[in-house]
Coordinates of C-alpha atoms in Angstrom, one line a residue:
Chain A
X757 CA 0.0 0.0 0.0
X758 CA 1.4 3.5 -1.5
X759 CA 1.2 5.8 2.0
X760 CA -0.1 9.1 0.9
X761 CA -0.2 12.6 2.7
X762 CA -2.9 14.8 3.2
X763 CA -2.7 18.1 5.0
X764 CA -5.4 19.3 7.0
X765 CA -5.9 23.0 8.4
X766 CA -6.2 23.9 12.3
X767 CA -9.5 24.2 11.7
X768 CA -10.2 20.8 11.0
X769 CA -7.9 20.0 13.6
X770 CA -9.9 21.4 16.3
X771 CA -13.1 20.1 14.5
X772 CA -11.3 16.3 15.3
X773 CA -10.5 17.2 19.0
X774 CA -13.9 18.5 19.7
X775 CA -15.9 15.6 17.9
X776 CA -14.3 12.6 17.0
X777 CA -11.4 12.6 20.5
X778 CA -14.7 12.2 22.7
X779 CA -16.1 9.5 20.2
X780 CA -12.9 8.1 21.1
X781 CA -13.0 8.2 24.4
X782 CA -16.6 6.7 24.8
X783 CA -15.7 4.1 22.7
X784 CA -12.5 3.3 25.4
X785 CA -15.2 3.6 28.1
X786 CA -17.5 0.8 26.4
X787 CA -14.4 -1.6 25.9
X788 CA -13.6 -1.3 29.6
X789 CA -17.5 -2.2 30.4
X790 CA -17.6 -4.6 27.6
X791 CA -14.4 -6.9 29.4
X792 CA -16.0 -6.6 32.6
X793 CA -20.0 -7.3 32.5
X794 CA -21.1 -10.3 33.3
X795 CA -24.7 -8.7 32.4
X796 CA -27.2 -11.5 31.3
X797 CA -27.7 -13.2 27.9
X798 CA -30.6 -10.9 26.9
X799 CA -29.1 -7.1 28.4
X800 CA -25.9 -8.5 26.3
X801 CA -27.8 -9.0 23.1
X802 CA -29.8 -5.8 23.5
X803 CA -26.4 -4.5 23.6
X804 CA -25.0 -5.7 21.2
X805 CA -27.5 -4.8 18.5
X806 CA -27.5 -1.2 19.4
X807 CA -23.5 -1.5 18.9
X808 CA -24.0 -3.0 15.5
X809 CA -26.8 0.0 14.8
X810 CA -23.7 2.6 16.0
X811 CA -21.5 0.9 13.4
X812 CA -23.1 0.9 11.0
X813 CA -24.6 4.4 11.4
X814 CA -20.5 5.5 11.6
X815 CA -20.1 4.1 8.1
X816 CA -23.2 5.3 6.4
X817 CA -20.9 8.8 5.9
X818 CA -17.1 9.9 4.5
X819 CA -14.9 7.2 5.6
X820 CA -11.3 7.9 6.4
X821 CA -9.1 6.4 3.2
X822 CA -6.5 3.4 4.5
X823 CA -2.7 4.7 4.2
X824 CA -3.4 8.5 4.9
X825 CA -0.6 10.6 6.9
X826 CA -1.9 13.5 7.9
X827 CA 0.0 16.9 8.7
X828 CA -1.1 20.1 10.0
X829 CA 1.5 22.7 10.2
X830 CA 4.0 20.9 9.1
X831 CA 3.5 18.4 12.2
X832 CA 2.6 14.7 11.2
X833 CA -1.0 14.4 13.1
X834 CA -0.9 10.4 13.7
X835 CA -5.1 10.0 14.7
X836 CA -4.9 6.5 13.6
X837 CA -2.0 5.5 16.0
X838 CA -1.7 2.4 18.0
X839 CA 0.0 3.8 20.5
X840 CA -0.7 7.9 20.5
X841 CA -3.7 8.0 18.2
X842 CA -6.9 10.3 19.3
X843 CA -9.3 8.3 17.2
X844 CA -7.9 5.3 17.8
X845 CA -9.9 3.8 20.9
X846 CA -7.2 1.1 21.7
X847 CA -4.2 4.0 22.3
X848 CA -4.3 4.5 25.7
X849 CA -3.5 6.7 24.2
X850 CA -0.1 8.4 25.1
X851 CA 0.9 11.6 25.1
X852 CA 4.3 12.1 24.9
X853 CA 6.4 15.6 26.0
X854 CA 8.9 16.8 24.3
X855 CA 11.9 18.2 26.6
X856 CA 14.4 18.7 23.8
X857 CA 17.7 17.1 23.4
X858 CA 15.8 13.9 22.2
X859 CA 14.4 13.3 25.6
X860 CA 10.7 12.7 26.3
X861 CA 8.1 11.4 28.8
X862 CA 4.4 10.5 29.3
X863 CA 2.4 9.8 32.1
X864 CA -0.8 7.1 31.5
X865 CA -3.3 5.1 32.8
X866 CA -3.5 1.3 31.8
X867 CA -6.6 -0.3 33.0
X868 CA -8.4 -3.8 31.9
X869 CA -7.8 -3.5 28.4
X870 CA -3.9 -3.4 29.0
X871 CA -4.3 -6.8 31.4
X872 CA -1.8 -9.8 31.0
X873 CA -1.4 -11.8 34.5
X874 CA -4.6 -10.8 36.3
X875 CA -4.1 -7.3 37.9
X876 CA -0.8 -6.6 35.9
X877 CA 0.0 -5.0 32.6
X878 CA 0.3 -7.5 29.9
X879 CA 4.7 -7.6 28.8
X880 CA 4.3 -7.4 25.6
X881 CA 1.8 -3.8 26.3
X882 CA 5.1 -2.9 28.0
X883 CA 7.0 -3.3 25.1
X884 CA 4.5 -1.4 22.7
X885 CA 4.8 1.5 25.2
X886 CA 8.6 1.4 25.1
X887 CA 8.8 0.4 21.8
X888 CA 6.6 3.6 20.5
X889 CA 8.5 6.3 23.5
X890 CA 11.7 5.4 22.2
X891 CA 10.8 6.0 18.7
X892 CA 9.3 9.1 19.8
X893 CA 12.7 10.2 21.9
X894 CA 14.7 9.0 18.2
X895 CA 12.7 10.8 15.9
X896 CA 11.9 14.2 17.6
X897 CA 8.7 13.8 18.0
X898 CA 8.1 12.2 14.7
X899 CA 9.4 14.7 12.7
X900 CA 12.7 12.4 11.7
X901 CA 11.8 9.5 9.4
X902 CA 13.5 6.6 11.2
X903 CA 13.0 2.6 11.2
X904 CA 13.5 0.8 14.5
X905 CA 16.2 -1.6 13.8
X906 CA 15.9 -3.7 17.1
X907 CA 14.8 -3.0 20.4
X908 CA 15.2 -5.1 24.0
X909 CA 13.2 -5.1 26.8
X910 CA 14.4 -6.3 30.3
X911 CA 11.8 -6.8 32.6
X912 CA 12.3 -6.3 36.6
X913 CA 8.9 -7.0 38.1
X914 CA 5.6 -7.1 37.3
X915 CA 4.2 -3.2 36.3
X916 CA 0.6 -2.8 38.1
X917 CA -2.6 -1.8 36.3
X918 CA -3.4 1.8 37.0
X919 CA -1.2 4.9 36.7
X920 CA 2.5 5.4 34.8
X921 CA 5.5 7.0 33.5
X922 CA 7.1 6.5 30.8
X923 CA 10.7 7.9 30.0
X924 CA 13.2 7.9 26.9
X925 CA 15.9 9.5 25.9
X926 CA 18.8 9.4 22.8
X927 CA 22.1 7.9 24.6
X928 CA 24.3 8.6 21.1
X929 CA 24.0 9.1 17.8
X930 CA 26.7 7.2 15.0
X931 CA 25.8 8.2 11.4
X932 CA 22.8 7.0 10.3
X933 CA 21.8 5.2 13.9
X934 CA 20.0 6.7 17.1
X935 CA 20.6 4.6 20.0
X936 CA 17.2 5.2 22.6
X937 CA 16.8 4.2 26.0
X938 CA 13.6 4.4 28.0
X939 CA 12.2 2.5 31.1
X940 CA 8.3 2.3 32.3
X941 CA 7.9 2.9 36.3
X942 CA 4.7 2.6 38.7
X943 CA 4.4 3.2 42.4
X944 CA 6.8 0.6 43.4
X945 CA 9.7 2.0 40.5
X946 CA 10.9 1.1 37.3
X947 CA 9.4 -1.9 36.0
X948 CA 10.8 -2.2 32.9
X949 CA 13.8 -1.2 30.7
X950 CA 14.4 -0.6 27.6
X951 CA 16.9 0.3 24.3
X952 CA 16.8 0.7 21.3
X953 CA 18.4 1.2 17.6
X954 CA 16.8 3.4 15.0
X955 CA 18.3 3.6 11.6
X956 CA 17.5 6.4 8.8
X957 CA 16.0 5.1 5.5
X958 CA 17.9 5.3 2.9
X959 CA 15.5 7.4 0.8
X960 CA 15.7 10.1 3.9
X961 CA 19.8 9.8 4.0
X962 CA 19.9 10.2 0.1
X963 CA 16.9 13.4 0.2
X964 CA 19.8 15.2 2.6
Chain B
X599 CA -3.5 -6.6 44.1
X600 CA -3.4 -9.8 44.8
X601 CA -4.8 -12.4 42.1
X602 CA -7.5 -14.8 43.0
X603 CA -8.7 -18.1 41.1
X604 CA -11.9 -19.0 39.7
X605 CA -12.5 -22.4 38.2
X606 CA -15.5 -21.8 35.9
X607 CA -17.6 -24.9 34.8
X608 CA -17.4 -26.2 31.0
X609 CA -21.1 -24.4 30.6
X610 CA -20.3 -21.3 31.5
X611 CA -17.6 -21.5 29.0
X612 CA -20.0 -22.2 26.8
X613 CA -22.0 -19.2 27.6
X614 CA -19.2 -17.2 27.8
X615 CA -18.4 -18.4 23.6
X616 CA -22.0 -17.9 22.8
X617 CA -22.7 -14.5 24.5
X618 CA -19.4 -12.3 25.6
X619 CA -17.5 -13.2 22.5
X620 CA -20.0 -12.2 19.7
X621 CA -20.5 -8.8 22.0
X622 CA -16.5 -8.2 21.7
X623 CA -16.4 -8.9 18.4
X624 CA -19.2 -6.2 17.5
X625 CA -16.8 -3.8 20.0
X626 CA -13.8 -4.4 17.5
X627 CA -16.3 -3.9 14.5
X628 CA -17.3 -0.2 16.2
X629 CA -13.3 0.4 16.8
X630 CA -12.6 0.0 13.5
X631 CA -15.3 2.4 12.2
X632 CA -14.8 4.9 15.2
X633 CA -11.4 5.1 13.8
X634 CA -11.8 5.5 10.0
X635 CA -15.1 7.7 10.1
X636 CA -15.7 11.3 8.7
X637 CA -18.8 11.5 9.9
X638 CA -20.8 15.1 10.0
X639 CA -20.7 16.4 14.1
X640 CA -24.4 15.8 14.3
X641 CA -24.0 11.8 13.4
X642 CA -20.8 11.6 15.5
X643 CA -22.7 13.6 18.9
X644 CA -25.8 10.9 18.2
X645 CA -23.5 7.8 18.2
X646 CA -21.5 9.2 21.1
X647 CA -24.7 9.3 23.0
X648 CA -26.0 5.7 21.9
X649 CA -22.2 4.3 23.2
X650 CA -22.8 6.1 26.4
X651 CA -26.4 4.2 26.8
X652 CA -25.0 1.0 26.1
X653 CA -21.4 1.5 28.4
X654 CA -24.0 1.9 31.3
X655 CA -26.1 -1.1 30.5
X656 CA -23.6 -3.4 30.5
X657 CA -22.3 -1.9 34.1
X658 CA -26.1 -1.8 35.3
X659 CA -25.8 -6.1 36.3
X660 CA -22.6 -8.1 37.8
X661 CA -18.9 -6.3 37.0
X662 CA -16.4 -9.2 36.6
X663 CA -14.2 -8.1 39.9
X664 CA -10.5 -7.4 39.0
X665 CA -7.4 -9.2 39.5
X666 CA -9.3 -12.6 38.6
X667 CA -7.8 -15.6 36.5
X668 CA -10.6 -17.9 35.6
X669 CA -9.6 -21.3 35.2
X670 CA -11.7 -24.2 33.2
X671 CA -11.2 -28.0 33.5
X672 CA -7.4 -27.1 35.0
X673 CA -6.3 -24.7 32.0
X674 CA -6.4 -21.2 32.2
X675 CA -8.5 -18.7 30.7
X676 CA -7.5 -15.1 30.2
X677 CA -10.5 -13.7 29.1
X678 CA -9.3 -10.4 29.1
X679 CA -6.1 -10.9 27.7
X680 CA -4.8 -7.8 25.7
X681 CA -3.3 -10.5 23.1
X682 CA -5.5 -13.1 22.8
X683 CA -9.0 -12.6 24.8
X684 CA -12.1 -13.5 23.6
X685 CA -13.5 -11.2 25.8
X686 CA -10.9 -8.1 25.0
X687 CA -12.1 -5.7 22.1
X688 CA -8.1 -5.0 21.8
X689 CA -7.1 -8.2 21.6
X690 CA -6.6 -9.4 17.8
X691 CA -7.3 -11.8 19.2
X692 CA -4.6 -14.2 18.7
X693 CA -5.9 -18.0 18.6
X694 CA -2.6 -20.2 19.1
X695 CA -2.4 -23.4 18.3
X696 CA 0.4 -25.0 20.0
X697 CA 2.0 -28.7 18.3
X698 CA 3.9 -29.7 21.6
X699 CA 7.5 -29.5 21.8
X700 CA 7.1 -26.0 22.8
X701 CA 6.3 -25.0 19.3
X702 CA 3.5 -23.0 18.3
X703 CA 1.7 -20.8 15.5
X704 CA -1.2 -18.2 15.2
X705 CA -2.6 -17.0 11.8
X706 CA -4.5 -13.5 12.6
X707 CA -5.3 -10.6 10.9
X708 CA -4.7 -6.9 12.0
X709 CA -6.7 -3.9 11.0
X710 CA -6.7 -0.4 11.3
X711 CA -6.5 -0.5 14.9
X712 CA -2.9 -1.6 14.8
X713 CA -1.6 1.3 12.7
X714 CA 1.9 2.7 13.1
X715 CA 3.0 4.3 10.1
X716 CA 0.3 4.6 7.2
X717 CA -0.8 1.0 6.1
X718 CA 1.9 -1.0 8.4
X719 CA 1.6 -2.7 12.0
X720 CA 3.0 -0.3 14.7
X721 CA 6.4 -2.3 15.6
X722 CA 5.2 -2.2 19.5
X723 CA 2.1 -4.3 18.6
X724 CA 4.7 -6.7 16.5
X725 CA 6.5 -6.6 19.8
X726 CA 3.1 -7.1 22.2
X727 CA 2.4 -10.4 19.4
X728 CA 6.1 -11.3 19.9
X729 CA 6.4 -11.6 23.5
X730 CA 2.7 -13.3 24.3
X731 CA 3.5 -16.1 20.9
X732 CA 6.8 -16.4 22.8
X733 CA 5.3 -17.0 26.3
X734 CA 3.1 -19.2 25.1
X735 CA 5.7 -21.1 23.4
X736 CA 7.7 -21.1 26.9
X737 CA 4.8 -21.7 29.4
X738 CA 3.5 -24.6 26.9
X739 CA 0.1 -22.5 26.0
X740 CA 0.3 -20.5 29.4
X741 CA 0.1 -23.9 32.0
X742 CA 3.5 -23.4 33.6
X743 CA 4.4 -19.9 35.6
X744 CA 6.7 -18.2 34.1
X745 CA 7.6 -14.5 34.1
X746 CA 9.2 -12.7 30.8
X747 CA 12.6 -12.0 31.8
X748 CA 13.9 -10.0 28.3
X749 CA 13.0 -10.0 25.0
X750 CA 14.5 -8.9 22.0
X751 CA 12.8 -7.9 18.3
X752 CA 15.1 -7.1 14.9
X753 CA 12.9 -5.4 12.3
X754 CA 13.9 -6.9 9.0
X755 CA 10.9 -4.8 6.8
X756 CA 7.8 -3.0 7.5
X757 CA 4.9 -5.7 8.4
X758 CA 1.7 -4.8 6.3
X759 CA -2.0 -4.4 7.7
X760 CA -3.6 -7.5 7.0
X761 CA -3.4 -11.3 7.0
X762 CA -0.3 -12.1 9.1
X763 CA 1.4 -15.2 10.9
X764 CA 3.5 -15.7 13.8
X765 CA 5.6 -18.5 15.2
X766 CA 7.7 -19.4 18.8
X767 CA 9.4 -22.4 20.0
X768 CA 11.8 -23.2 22.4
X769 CA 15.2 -23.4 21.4
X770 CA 17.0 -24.2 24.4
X771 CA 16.2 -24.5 28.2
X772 CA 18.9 -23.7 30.9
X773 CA 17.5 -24.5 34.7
X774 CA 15.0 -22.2 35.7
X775 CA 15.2 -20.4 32.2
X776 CA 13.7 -21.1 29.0
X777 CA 14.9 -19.6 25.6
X778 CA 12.1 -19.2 23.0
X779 CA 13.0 -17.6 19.5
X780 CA 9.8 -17.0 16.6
X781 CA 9.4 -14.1 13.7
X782 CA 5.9 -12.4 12.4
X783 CA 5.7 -13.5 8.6
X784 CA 3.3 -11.5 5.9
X785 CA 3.0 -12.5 2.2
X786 CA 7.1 -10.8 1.4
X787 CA 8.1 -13.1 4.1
X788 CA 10.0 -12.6 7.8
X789 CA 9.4 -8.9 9.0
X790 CA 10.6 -9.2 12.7
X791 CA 12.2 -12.0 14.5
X792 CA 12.3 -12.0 18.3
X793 CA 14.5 -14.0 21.0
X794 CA 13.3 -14.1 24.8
X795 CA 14.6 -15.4 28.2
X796 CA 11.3 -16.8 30.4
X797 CA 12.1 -17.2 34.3
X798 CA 10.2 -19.8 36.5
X799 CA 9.8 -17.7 39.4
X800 CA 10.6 -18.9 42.8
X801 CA 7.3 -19.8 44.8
X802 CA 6.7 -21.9 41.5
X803 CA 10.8 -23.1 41.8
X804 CA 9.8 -24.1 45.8
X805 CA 6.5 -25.8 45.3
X806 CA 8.3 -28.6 43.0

């Protein structure tokens, strides 16, 4: 799939964050409730029949194209993002602050959705959070086109449900590679470590 | 929190298939579309307020308490899984099939909901596949305890949106430590590999 971009004015930008960021969030409320009811067999099917109605309802309109990057001012505007995304009701979704110098860090809430061993955050969530901060910490905020090459998690404890912090920062640079470090920490301290290499594509290096 | 057991009878499984999983499924269906409309305000403010209705149904009867593994005819069964449960809108979900010998594989499909960059998987949800298909390979389809102790993923290639397939085994064990290997594979072949070091932790060391 050919990734395409599309610009979109501050306008529109404020149009997503007052409509479709509290579609989002209502939709992350329903997930919690939907992994948690042990409502009976006829509330569920009420249920899910006014879901299906909301669906379809959602796609009787414009739908958003697949492989769209969109930019506004010059900033990519990721609203489909695993990890970060405002539309995107599985993102927790992060948001990450920029402290310059290729550092960054974000401060969360994982609830049921996240769940691995009961009452703790599923490893491999760990590792998308990680995975995604340190990209974040490489890139600049996703203004650098960069590839993670590899990344390692080392995991010291189990890391609670309920509030955390993330951090990540850029340990060295050699040519064409960002080396990133990061760790995720709860009440009880870091929980998990992480680094990382990111590499430049070659189509960036050759566009300097 | 501490996590509590609750055997659940081969009915309520049953149940559980029948009613809960259809519900989830219509909850990924709704993600999707929450994520890819462009909707008018007025359509978007409607659905918003039939999600609402629904997210308080489903908490009006029994919430499924917190911190509980359910277990059914002595196997687990982590219902709310991020990776692989059937009651998870988040969770692909991944259904593994495991061959013995510590091998297993998993043929899924990820949508829109997994986006990193346009039209490819965000490399932390590779990573969140990678180290649940690895656990699974190491706890032999999550019977024996055993806690992730690092895991490492090399991005070959971008993995595509779509039909995908993932494999673990165990390559070697060590003691307490098992050391399981497996790669994500879409129709250009290998697009990350992953190695991982799973830890039998101690209460489950002294109870042998």
């Amino acid at each position: 799939m050919e990734a395409t971009f599309e610009v979109i004015s501050e306008a529109e930008l404020a149009r997503v964050n007052a409509t479709y960021a509290p579609l989002t969030e209502a939709v992350r409320d329903l997930i919690d409730a939907t992994i948690r009811t042990q409502a009976d067999d006829a509330l569920i099917e009420q249920a899910r029949t006014a879901i299906e109605a909301v669906t379809r309802s959602l796609r009787s309109q414009r739908i958003r194209p697949s492989g769209v990057s969109y930019v506004v001012d010059g900033r990519p505007l990721p609203l489909a993002n695993a990890a970060i995304g405002p539309c995107n009701p599985i993102a927790p979704p992060l948001v990450v602050n920029h402290e310059g110098g290729g550092k960054c860090w974000s401060e969360f809430v994982l609830g049921s959705a996240y769940e691995g061993p009961p009452g703790l955050v599923h490893g491999g969530v760990c590792a998308l959070v990680l995975d995604h901060m340190l990209g974040e910490a490489a890139s600049q905020g996703l203004t650098k086109p960069l590839f993670t090459g590899t990344i390692s998690c080392k995991y010291l404890r189990g890391t609670p449900l309920g509030p955390l912090r993330a951090e990540a920062f850029v340990d060295h640079t050699e040519g064409v590679k960002a080396f990133a470090r990061g760790f995720i920490s709860g009440a009880s301290g870091i929980t998990v470590e992480a680094d990382g290499v990111f590499v430049k594509p070659a189509w960036a290096r050759d566009a300097e």
